[in-house]
PDB file of C-alpha atoms in Angstrom:
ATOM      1  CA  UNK D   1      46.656 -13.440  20.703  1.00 41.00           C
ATOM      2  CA  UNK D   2      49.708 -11.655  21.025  1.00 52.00           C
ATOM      3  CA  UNK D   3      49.102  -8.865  18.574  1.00 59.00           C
ATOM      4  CA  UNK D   4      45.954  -8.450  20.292  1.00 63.00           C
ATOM      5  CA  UNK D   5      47.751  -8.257  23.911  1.00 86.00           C
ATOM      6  CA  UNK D   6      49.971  -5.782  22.490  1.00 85.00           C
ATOM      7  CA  UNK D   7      47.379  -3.452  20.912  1.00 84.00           C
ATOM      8  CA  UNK D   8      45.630  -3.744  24.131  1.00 87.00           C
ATOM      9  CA  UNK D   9      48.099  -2.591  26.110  1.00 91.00           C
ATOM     10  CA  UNK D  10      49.478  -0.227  24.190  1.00 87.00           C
ATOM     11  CA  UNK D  11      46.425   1.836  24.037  1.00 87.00           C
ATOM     12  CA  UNK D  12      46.966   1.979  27.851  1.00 88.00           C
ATOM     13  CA  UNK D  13      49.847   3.625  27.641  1.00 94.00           C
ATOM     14  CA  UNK D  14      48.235   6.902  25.210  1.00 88.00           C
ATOM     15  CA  UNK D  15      48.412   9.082  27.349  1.00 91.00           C
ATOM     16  CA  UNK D  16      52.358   9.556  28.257  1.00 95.00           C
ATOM     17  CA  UNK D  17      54.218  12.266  27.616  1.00 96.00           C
ATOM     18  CA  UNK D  18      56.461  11.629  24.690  1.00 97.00           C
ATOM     19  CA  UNK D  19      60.191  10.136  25.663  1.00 97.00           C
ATOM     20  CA  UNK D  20      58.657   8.240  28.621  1.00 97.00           C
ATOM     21  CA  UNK D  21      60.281   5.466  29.453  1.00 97.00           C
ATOM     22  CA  UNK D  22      58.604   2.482  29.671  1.00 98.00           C
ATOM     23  CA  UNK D  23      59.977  -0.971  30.890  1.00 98.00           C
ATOM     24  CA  UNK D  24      59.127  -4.319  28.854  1.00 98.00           C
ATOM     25  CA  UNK D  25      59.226  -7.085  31.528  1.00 98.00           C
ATOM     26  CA  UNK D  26      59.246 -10.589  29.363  1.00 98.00           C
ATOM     27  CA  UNK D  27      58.599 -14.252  30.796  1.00 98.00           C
ATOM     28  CA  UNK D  28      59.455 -17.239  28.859  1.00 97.00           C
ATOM     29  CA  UNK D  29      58.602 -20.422  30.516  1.00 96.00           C
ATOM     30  CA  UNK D  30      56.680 -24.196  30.521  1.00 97.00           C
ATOM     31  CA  UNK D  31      54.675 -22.924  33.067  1.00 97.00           C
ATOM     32  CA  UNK D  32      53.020 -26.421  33.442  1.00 98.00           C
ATOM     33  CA  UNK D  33      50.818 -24.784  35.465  1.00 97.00           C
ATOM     34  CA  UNK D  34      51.688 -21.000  36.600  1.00 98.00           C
ATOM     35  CA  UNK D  35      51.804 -20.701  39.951  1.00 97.00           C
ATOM     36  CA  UNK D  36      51.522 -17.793  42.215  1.00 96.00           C
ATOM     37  CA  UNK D  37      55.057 -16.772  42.149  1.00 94.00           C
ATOM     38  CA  UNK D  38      55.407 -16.567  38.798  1.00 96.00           C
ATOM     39  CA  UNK D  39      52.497 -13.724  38.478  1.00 96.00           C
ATOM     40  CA  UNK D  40      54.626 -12.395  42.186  1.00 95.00           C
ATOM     41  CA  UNK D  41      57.561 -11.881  39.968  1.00 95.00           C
ATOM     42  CA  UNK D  42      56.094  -9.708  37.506  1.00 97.00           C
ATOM     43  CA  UNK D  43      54.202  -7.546  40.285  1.00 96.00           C
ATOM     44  CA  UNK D  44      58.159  -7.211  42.269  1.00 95.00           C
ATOM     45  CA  UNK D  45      59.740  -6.470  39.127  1.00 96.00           C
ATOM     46  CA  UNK D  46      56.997  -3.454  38.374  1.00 96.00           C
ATOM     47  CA  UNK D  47      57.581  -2.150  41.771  1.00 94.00           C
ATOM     48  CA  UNK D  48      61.609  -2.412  41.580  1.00 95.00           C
ATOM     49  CA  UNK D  49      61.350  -0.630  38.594  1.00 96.00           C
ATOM     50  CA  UNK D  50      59.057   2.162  39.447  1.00 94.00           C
ATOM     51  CA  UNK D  51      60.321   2.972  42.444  1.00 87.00           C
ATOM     52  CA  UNK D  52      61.609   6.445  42.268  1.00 63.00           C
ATOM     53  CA  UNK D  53      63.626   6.413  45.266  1.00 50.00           C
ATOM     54  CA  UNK D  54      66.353   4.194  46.535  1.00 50.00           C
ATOM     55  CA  UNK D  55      65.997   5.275  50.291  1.00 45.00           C
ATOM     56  CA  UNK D  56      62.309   4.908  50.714  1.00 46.00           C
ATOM     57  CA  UNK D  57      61.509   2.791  54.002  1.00 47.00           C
ATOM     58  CA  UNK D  58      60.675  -0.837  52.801  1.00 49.00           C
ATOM     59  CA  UNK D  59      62.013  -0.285  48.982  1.00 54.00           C
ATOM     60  CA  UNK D  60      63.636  -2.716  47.114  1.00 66.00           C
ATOM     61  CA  UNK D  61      67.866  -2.028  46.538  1.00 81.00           C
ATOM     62  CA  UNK D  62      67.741  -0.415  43.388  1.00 90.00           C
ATOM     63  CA  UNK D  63      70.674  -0.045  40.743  1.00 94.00           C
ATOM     64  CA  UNK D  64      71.953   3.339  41.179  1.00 93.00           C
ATOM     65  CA  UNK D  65      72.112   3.953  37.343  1.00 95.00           C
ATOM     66  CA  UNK D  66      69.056   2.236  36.532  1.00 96.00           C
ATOM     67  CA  UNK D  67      66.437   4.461  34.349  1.00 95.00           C
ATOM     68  CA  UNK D  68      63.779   5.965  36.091  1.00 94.00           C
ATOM     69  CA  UNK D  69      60.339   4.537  34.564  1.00 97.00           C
ATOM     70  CA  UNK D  70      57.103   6.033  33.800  1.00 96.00           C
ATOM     71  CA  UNK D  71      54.986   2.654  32.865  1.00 97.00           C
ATOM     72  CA  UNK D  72      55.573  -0.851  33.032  1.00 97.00           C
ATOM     73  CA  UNK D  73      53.937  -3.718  30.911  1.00 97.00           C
ATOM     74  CA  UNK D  74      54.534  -7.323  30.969  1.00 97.00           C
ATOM     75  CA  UNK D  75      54.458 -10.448  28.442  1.00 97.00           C
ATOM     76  CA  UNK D  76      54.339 -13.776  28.740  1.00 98.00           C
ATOM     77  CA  UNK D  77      55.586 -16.282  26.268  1.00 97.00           C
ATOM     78  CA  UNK D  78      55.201 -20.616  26.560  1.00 98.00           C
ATOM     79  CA  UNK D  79      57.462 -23.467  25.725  1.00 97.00           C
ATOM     80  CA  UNK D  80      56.436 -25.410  22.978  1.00 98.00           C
ATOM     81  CA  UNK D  81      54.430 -28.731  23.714  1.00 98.00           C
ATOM     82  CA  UNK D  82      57.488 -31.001  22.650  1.00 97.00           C
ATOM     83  CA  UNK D  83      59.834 -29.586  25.079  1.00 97.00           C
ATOM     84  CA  UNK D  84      57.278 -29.480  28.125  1.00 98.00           C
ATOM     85  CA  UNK D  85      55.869 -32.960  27.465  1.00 97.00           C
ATOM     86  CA  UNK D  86      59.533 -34.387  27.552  1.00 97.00           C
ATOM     87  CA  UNK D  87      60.622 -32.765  30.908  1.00 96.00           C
ATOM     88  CA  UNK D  88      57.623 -33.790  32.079  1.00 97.00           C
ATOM     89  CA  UNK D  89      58.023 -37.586  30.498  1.00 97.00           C
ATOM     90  CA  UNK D  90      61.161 -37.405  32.650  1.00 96.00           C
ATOM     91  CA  UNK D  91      59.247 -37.224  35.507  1.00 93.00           C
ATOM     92  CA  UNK D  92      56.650 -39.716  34.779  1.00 93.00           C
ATOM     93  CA  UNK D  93      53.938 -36.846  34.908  1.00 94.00           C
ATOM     94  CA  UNK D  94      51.663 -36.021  32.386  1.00 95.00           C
ATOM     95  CA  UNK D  95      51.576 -32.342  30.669  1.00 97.00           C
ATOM     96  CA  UNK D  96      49.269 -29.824  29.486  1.00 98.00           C
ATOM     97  CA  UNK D  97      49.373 -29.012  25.676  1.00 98.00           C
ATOM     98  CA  UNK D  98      50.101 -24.748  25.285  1.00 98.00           C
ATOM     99  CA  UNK D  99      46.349 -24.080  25.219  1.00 97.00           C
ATOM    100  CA  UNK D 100      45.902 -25.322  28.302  1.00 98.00           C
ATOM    101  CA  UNK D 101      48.556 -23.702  29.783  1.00 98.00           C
ATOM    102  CA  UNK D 102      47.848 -20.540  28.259  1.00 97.00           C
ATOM    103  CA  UNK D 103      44.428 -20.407  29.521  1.00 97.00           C
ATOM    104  CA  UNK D 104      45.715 -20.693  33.098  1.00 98.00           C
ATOM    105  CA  UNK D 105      48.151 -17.853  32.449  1.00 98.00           C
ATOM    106  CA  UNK D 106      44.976 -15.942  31.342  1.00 96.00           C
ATOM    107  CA  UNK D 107      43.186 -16.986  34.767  1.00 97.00           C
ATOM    108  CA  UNK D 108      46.330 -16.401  36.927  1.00 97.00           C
ATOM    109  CA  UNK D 109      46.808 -12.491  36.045  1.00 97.00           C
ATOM    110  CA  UNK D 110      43.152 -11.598  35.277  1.00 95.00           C
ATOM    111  CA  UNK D 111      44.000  -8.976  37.867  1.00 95.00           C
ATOM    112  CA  UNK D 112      46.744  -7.556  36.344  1.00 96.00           C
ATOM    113  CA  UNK D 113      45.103  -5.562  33.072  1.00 94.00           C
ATOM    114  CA  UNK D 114      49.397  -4.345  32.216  1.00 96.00           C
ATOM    115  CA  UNK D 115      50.482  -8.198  31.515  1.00 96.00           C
ATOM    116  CA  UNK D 116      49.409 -10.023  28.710  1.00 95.00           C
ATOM    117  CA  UNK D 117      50.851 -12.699  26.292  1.00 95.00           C
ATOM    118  CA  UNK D 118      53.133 -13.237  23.240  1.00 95.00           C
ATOM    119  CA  UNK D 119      54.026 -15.854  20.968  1.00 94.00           C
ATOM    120  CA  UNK D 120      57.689 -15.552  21.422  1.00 95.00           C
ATOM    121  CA  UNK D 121      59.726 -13.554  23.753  1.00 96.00           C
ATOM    122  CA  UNK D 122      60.009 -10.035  22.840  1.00 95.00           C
ATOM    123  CA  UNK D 123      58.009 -10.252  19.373  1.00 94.00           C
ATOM    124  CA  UNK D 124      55.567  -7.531  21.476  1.00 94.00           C
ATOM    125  CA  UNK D 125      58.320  -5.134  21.004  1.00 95.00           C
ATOM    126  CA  UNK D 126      57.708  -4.327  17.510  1.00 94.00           C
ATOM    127  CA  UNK D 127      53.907  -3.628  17.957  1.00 93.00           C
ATOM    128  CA  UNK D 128      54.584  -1.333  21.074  1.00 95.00           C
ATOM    129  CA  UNK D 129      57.404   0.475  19.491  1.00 95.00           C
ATOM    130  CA  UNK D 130      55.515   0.883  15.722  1.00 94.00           C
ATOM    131  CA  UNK D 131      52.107   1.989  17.677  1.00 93.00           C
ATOM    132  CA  UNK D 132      53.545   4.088  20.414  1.00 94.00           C
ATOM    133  CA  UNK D 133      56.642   5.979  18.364  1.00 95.00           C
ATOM    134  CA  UNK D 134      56.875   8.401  20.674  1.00 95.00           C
ATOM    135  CA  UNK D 135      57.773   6.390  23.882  1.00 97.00           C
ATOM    136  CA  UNK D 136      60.988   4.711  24.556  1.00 97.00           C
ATOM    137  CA  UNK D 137      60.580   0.801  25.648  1.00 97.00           C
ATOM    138  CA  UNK D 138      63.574  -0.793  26.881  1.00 98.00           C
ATOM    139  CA  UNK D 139      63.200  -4.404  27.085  1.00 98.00           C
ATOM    140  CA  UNK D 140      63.893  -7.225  30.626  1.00 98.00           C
ATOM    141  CA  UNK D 141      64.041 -10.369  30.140  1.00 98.00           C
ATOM    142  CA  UNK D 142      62.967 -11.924  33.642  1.00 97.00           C
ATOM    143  CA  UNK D 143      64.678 -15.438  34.631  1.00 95.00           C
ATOM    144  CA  UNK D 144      64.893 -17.099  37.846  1.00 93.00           C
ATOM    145  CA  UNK D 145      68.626 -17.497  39.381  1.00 94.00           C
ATOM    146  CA  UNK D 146      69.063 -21.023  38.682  1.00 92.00           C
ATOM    147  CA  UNK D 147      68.246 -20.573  35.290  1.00 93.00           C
ATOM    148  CA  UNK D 148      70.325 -17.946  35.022  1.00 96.00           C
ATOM    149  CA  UNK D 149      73.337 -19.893  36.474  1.00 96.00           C
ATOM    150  CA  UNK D 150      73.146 -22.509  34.518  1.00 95.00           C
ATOM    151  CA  UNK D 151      73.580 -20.612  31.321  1.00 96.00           C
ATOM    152  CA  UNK D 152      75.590 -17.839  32.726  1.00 97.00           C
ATOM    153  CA  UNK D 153      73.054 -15.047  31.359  1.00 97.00           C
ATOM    154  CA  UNK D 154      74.861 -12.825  33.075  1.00 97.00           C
ATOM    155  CA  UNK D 155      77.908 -12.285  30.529  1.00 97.00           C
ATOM    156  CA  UNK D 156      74.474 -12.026  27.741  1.00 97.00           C
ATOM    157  CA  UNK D 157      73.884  -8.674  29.489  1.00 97.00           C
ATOM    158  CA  UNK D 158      74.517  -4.928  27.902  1.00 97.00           C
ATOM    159  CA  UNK D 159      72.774  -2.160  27.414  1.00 96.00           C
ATOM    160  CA  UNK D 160      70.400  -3.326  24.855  1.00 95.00           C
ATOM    161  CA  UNK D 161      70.023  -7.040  26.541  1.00 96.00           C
ATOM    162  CA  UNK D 162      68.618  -6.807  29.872  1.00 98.00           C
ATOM    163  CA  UNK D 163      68.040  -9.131  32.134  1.00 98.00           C
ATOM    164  CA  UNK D 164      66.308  -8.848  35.550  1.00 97.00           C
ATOM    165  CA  UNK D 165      67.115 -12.381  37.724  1.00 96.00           C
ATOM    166  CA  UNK D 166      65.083 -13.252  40.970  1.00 95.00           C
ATOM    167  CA  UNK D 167      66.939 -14.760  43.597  1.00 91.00           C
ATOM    168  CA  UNK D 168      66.249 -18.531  44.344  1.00 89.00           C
ATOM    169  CA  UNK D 169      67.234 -20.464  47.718  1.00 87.00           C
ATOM    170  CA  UNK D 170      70.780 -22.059  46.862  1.00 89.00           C
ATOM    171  CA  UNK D 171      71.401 -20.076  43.479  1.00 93.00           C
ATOM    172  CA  UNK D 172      71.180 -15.855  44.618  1.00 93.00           C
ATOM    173  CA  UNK D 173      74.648 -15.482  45.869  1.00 94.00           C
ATOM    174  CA  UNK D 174      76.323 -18.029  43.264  1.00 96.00           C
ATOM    175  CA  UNK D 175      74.525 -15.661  40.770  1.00 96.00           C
ATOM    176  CA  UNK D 176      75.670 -12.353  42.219  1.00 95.00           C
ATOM    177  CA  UNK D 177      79.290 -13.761  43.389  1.00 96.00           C
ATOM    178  CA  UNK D 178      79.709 -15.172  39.709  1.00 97.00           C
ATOM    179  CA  UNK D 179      78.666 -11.813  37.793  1.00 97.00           C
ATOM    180  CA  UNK D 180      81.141  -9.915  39.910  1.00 97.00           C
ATOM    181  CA  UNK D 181      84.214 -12.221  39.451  1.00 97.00           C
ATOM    182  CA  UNK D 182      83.534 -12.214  35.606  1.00 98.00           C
ATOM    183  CA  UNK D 183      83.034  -7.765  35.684  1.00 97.00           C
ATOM    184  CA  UNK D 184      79.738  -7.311  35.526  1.00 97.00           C
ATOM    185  CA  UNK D 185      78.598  -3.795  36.889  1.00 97.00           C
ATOM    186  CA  UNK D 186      75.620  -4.345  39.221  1.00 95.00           C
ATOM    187  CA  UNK D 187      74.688  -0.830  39.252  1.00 95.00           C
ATOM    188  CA  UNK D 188      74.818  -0.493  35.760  1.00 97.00           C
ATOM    189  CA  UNK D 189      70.846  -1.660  35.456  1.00 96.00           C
ATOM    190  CA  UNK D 190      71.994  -3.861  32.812  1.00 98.00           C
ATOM    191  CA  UNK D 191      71.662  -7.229  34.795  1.00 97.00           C
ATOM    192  CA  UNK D 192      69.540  -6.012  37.997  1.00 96.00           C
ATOM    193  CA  UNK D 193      69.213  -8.618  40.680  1.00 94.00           C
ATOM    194  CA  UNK D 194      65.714  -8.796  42.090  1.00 92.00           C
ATOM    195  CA  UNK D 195      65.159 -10.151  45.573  1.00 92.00           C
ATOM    196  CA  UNK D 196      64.881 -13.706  46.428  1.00 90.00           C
ATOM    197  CA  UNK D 197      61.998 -15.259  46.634  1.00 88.00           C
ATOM    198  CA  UNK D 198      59.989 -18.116  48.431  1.00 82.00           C
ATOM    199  CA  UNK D 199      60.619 -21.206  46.572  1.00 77.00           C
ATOM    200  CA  UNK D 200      57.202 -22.129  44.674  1.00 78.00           C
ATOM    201  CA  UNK D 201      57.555 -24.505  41.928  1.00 89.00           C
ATOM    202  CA  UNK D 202      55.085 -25.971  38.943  1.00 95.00           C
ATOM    203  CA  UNK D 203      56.409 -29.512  40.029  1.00 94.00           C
ATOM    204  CA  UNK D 204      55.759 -28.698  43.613  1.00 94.00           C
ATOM    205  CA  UNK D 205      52.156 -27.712  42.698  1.00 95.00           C
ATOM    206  CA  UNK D 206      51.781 -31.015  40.554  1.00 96.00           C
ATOM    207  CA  UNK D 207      52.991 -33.199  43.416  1.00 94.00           C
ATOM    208  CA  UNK D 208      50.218 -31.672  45.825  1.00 95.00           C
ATOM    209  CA  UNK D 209      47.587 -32.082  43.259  1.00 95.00           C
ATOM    210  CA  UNK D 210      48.549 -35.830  42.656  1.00 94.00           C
ATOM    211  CA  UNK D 211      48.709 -36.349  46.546  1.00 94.00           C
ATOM    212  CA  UNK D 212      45.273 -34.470  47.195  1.00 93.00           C
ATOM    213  CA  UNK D 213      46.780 -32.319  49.228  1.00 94.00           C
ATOM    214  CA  UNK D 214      44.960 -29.633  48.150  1.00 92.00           C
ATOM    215  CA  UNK D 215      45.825 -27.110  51.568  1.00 93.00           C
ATOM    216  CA  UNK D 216      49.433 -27.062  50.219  1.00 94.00           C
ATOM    217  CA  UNK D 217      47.858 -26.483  46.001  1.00 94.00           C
ATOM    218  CA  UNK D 218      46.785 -23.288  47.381  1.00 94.00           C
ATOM    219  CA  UNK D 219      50.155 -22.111  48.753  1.00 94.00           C
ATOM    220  CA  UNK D 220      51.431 -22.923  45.049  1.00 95.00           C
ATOM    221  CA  UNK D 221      48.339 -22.003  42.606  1.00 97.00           C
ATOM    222  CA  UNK D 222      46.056 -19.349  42.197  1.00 97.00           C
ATOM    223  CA  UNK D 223      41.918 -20.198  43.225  1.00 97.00           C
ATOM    224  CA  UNK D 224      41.049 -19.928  39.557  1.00 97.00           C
ATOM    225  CA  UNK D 225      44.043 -21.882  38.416  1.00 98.00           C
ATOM    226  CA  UNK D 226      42.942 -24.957  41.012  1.00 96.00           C
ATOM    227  CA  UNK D 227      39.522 -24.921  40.553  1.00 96.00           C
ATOM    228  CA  UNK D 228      40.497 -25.329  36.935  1.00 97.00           C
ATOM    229  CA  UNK D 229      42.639 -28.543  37.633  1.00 96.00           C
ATOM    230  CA  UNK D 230      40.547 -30.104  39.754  1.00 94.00           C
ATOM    231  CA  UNK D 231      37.911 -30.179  36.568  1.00 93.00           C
ATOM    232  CA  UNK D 232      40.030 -30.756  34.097  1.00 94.00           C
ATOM    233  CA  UNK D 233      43.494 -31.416  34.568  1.00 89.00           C
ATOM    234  CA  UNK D 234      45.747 -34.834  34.606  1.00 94.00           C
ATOM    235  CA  UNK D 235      47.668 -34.049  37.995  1.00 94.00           C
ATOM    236  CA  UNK D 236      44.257 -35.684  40.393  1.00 88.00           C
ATOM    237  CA  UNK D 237      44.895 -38.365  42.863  1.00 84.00           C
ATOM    238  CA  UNK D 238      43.817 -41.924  41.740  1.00 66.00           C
ATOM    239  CA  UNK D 239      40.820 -42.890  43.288  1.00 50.00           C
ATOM    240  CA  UNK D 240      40.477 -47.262  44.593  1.00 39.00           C
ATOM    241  CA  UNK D 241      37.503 -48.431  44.003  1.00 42.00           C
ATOM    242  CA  UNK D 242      37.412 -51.702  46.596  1.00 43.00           C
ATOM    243  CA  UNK D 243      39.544 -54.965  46.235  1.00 46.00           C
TER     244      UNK D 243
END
């Protein structure tokens, strides 16, 4: 599936003028489902990075040495079934295996022909880079900030490990206070801070699924990815059937 993504995408990408640059936004994650921010993130990142000026009314804050970009493609990779099922044990909730979750990523950026999938995180690189020779892909890795402040991914962060972090309520300016007490250049476009977003969760989505509140699944899930559960996933309010 991943080779195929790759080959896919790559061919999309023919036409630019040799020593492009193109950007190589990565996602690794349970997603147990997707939801609607996760897809968001990968449609603010392409933006952030494309933008070719750092004035323009309404553009995101842009790191001043940051590489201008002529493409950007994204991947997505899954946890494996062992680790989702046992966060999700933790929470007395039931899982879906990686097929199932894949599927929904599938459903979830149907509209967005430059994303596509990957068995591990980065392993696209080598089929971009062998089939398009002539472009030059620099690789993101694309985390959320409490993820990243838990681990400290910041100090992981040089020129040939970059990381682009989304702000989260409660983690954004831990994130950005932490990276500058420990030296980290923010305008280096090494570790670029993307804006915070609205916080939409996979448990949140599972939690309105369970309670049938299905006005709130929308605010969390795409249509395709609800209509989905509501067939066929584990997440559905139990139904009483009399005394």
């Amino acid at each position: 599936m991943s080779a195929r993504d790759a080959h896919v995408i790559s061919d999309s990408l023919a036409e630019l003028p040799m020593g492009s640059n193109c950007a190589v936004v990565t996602l690794l994650g349970s997603l147990c489902p997707i939801t609607i921010c996760h897809v968001q993130t990968f449609e603010i990142a392409r933006q952030l990075l494309l933008q070719k000026s750092e004035s323009s009314e309404g553009a995101m804050l842009r790191p001043s040495a940051l590489e201008r970009f002529d493409a950007v493609v994204g991947f997505i990779s899954l946890n494996g079934d062992r680790h989702v099922g046992a966060k999700l044990a933790q929470k007395k909730q039931q899982s879906l295996d990686i097929d199932q979750r894949r599927h929904l990523v599938r459903l979830a950026t149907a509209d967005l022909p430059w994303v596509g999938e990957e068995d591990r995180e980065g392993s696209c690189l080598k089929t971009l880079r062998s089939r398009m020779p002539h472009l030059n892909f620099i690789h993101f890795c694309m985390n959320g900030a409490d993820d990243v402040r838990k681990y400290r991914k910041w100090l992981w962060a040089d020129v040939d490990h970059r990381f682009l972090t989304f702000g989260r309520p409660g983690d954004t300016g831990a994130v950005m206070n932490a990276a500058l007490r420990d030296g980290v250049d923010l305008d280096a476009g090494h570790f670029v801070m993307g804006p915070e977003l609205t916080d939409v969760s996979s448990t949140d989505a599972r939690i309105a699924l369970a309670r049938g509140n299905f006005a709130q699944a929308q605010q969390h899930l795409h249509p395709s990815v609800i209509e989905w559960l509501l067939t066929h996933g584990p997440w559905l309010p139990k139904i009483v059937i009399g005394p």
